[in-house]
CSV table of C-alpha atoms in Angstrom, one decimal:
chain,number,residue,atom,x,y,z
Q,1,UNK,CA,-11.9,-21.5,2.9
Q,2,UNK,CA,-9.3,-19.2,4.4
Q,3,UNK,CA,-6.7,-20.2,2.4
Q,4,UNK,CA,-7.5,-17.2,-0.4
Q,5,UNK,CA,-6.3,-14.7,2.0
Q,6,UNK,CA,-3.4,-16.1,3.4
Q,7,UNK,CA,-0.3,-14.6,1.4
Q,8,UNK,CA,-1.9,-11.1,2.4
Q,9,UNK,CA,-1.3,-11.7,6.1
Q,10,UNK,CA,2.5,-11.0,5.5
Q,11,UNK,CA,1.7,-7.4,4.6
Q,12,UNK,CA,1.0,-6.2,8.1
Q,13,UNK,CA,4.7,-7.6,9.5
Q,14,UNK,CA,6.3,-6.0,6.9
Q,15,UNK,CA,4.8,-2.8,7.2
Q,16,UNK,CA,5.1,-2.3,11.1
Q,17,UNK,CA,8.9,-3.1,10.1
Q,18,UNK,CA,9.1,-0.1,8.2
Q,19,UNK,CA,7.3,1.8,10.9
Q,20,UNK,CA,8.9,0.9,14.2
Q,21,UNK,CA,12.4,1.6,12.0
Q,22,UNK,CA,11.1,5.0,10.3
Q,23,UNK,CA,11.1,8.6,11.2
Q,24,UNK,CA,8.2,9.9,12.6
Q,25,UNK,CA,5.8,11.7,10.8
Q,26,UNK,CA,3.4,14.3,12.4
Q,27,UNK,CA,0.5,14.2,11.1
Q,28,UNK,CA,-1.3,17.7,10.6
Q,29,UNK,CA,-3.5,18.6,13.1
Q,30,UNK,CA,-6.3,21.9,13.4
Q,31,UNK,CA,-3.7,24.2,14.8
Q,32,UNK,CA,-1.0,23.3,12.1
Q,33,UNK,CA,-3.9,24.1,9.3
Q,34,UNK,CA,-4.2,27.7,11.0
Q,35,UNK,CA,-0.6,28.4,11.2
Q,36,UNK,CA,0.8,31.3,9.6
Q,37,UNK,CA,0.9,31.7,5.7
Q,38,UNK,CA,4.1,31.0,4.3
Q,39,UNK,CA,4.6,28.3,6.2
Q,40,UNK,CA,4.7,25.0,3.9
Q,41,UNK,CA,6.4,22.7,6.0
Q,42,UNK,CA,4.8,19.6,5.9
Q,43,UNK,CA,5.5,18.5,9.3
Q,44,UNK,CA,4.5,21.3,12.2
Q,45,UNK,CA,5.8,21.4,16.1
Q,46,UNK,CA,5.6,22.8,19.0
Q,47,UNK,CA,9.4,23.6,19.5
Q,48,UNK,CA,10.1,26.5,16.8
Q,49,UNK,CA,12.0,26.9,13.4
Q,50,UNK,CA,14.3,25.3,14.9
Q,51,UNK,CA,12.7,21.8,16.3
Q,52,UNK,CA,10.6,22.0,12.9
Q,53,UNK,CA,14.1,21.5,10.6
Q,54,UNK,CA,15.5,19.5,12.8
Q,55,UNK,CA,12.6,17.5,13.3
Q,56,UNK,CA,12.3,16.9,9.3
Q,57,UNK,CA,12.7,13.4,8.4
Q,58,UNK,CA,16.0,12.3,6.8
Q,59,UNK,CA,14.5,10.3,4.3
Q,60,UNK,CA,13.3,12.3,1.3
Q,61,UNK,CA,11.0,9.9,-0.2
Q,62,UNK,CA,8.6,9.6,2.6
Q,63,UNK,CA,6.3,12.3,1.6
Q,64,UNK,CA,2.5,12.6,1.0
Q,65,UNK,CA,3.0,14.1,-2.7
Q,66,UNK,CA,3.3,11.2,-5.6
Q,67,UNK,CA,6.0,11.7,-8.2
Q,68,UNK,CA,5.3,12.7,-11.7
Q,69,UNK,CA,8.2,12.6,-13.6
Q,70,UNK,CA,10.9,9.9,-13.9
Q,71,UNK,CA,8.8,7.3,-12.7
Q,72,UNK,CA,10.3,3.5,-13.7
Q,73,UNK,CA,7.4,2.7,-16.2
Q,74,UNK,CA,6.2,6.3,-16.9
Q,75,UNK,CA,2.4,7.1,-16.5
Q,76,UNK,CA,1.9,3.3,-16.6
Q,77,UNK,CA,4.0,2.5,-14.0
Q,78,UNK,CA,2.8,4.8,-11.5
Q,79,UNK,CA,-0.7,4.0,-12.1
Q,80,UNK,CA,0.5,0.2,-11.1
Q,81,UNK,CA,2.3,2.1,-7.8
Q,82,UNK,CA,-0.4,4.0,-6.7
Q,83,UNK,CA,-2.7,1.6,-7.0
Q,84,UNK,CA,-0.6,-0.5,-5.0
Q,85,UNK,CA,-0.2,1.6,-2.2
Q,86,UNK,CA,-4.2,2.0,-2.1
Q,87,UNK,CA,-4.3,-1.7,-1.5
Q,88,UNK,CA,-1.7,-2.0,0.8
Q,89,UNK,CA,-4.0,0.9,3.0
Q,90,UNK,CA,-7.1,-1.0,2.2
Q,91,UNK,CA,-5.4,-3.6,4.1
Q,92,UNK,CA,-4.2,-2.4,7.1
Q,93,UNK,CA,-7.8,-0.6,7.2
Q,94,UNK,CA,-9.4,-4.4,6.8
Q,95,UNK,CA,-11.6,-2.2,3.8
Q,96,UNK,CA,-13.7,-4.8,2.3
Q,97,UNK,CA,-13.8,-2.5,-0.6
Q,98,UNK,CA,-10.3,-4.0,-1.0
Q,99,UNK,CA,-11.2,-6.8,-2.6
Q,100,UNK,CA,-12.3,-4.6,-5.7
Q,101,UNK,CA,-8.7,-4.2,-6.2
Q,102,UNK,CA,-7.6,-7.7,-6.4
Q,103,UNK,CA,-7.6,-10.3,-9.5
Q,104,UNK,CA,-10.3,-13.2,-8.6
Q,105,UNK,CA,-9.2,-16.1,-6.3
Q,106,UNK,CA,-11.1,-18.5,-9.0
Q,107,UNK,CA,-10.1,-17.0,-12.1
Q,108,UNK,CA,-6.6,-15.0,-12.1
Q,109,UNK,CA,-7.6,-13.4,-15.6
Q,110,UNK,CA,-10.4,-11.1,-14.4
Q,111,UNK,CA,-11.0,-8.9,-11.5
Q,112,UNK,CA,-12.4,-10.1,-8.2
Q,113,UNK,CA,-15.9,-7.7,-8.8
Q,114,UNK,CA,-16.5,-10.1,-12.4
Q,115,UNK,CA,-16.7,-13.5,-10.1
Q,116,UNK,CA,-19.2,-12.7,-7.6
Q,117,UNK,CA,-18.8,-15.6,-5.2
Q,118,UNK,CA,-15.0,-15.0,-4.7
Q,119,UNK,CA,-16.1,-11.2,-4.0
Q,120,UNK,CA,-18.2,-12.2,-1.6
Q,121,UNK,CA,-15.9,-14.4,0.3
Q,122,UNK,CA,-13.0,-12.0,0.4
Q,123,UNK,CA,-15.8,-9.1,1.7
Q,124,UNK,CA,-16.6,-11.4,4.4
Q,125,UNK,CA,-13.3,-12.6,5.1
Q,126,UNK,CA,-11.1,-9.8,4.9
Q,127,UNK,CA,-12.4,-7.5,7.7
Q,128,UNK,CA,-12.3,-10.0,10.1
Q,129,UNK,CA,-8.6,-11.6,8.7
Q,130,UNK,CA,-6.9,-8.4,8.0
Q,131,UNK,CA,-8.1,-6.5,11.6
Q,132,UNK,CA,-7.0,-9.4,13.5
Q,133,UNK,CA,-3.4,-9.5,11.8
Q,134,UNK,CA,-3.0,-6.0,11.8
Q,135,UNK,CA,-3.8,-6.1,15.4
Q,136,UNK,CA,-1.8,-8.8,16.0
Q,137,UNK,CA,1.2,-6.8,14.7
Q,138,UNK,CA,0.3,-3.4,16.3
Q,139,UNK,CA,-0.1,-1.8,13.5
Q,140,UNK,CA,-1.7,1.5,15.1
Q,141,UNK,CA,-3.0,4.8,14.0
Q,142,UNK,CA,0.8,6.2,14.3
Q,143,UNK,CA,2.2,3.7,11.4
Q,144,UNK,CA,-1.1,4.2,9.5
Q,145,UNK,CA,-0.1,7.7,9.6
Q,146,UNK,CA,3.5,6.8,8.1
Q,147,UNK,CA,2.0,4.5,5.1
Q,148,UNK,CA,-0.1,7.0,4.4
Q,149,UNK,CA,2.9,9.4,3.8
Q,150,UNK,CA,5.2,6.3,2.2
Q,151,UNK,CA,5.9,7.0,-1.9
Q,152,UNK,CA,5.9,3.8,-4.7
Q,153,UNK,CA,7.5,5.3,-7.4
Q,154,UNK,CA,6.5,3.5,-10.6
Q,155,UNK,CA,6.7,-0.2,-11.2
Q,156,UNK,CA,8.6,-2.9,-14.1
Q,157,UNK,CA,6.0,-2.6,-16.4
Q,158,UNK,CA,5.8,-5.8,-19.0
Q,159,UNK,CA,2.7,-5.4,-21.2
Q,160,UNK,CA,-0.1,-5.9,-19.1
Q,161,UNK,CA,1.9,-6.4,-16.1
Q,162,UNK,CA,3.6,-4.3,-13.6
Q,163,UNK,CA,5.9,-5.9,-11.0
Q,164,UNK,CA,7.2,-3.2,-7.8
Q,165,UNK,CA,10.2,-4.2,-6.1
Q,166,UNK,CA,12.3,-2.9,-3.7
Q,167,UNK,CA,13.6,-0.3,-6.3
Q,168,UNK,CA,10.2,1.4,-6.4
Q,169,UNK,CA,10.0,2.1,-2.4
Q,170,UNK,CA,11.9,4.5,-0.4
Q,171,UNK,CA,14.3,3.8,1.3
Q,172,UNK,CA,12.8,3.5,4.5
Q,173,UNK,CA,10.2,0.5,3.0
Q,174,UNK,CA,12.6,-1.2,0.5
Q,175,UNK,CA,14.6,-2.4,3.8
Q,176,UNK,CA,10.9,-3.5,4.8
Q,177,UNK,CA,10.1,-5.3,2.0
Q,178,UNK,CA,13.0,-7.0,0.8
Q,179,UNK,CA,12.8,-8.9,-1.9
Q,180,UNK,CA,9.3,-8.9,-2.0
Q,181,UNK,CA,7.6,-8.1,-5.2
Q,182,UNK,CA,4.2,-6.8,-5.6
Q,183,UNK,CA,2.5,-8.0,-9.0
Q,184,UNK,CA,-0.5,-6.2,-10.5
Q,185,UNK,CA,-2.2,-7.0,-13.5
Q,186,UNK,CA,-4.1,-4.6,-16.2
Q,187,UNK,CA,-7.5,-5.5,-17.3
Q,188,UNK,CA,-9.6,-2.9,-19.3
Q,189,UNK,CA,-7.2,0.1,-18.5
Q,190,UNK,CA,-7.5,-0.6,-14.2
Q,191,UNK,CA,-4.5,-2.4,-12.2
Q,192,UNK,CA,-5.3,-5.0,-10.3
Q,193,UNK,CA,-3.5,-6.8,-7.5
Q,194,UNK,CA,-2.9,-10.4,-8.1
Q,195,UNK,CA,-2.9,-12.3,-4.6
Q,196,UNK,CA,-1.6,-15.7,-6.1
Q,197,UNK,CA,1.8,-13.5,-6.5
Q,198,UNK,CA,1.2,-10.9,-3.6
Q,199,UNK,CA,4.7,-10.4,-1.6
Q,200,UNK,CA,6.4,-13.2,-3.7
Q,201,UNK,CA,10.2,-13.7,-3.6
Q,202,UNK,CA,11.8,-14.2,-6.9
């Protein structure tokens, strides 16, 4: 009965990809939080004004704030994005909660928390699935750090579907992913992943 979770096991690989290839992103720490005001750099060093613009990451899009305007799919869209990137944490996290955010294994037309036996399969099978592959893969606390900081901006949206591609990632992750879609699917105003189509190649 593993078989539910399988196309989710791809996500770690690709991920790590985008970390091991990505600028490094220092995360803030209790001496950065007490630095001087005025200072609104995002990422703080040791080294001086100068290490600290040099040390900025070339890549504009990997950034902790979402994007507002312009999104592909206005407000719609980004919903689908962000909702997307939520999973894609939950994941590396092996969050059972997760499994609130997909469509039902059983059922594709309603979400995983309205058929309670597939919920309670993926909650016990995705901690144990998920840790091992993102083990597996070395996914550590330094590339949880960077797809914390990675941006989805908006998603295709097609009625009650929204597809991201690698148009919606930065730079840095679109190389990552490929051709890789995510598809997410709206049900009473909430997106929800659908696994059947989860990293699918068109």
């Amino acid at each position: 009965m593993r078989r539910p979770l399988t196309p989710l096991l791809a996500a770690p690989a690709l991920l790590l990809a985008a970390c091991d290839s990505g600028p490094e992103v220092i995360e803030p720490t209790a001496e950065a939080s007490q630095a001087p005001a005025g200072g609104d750099d995002a990422a703080v060093t040791s080294g001086g004004d100068d290490a600290a613009a040099s040390a900025a990451p070339d890549d504009a899009a990997v950034t902790s704030e979402t994007p507002s305007d312009g999104a592909e799919g206005g407000e719609d869209g980004q919903a689908a994005a962000d909702r997307a990137k939520e999973f894609l944490l939950g994941l590396v996290d092996a969050d059972p909660a997760t499994c609130d955010l997909m469509l039902s294994f059983s059922d594709p037309t309603v979400p995983m928390r309205d058929a309670p036996e597939d919920l309670e399969l993926c909650e016990a099978q995705l901690p144990e699935t998920m840790s091992a592959a993102v083990e597996a893969q070395g996914l550590g606390e330094e590339g949880r750090g960077i797809l914390e900081a990675m941006q989805i901006t908006g998603a295709a949206v097609d009625g009650d579907t929204a597809v991201i591609d690698q148009d919606n990632y930065s730079e840095l992750f679109a190389e990552s992913m490929g051709g890789s879609t995510i598809t997410l699917v709206k049900i009473d105003g909430d997106w929800f992943v659908d696994v059947d189509r989860f990293l699918a190649t068109p």
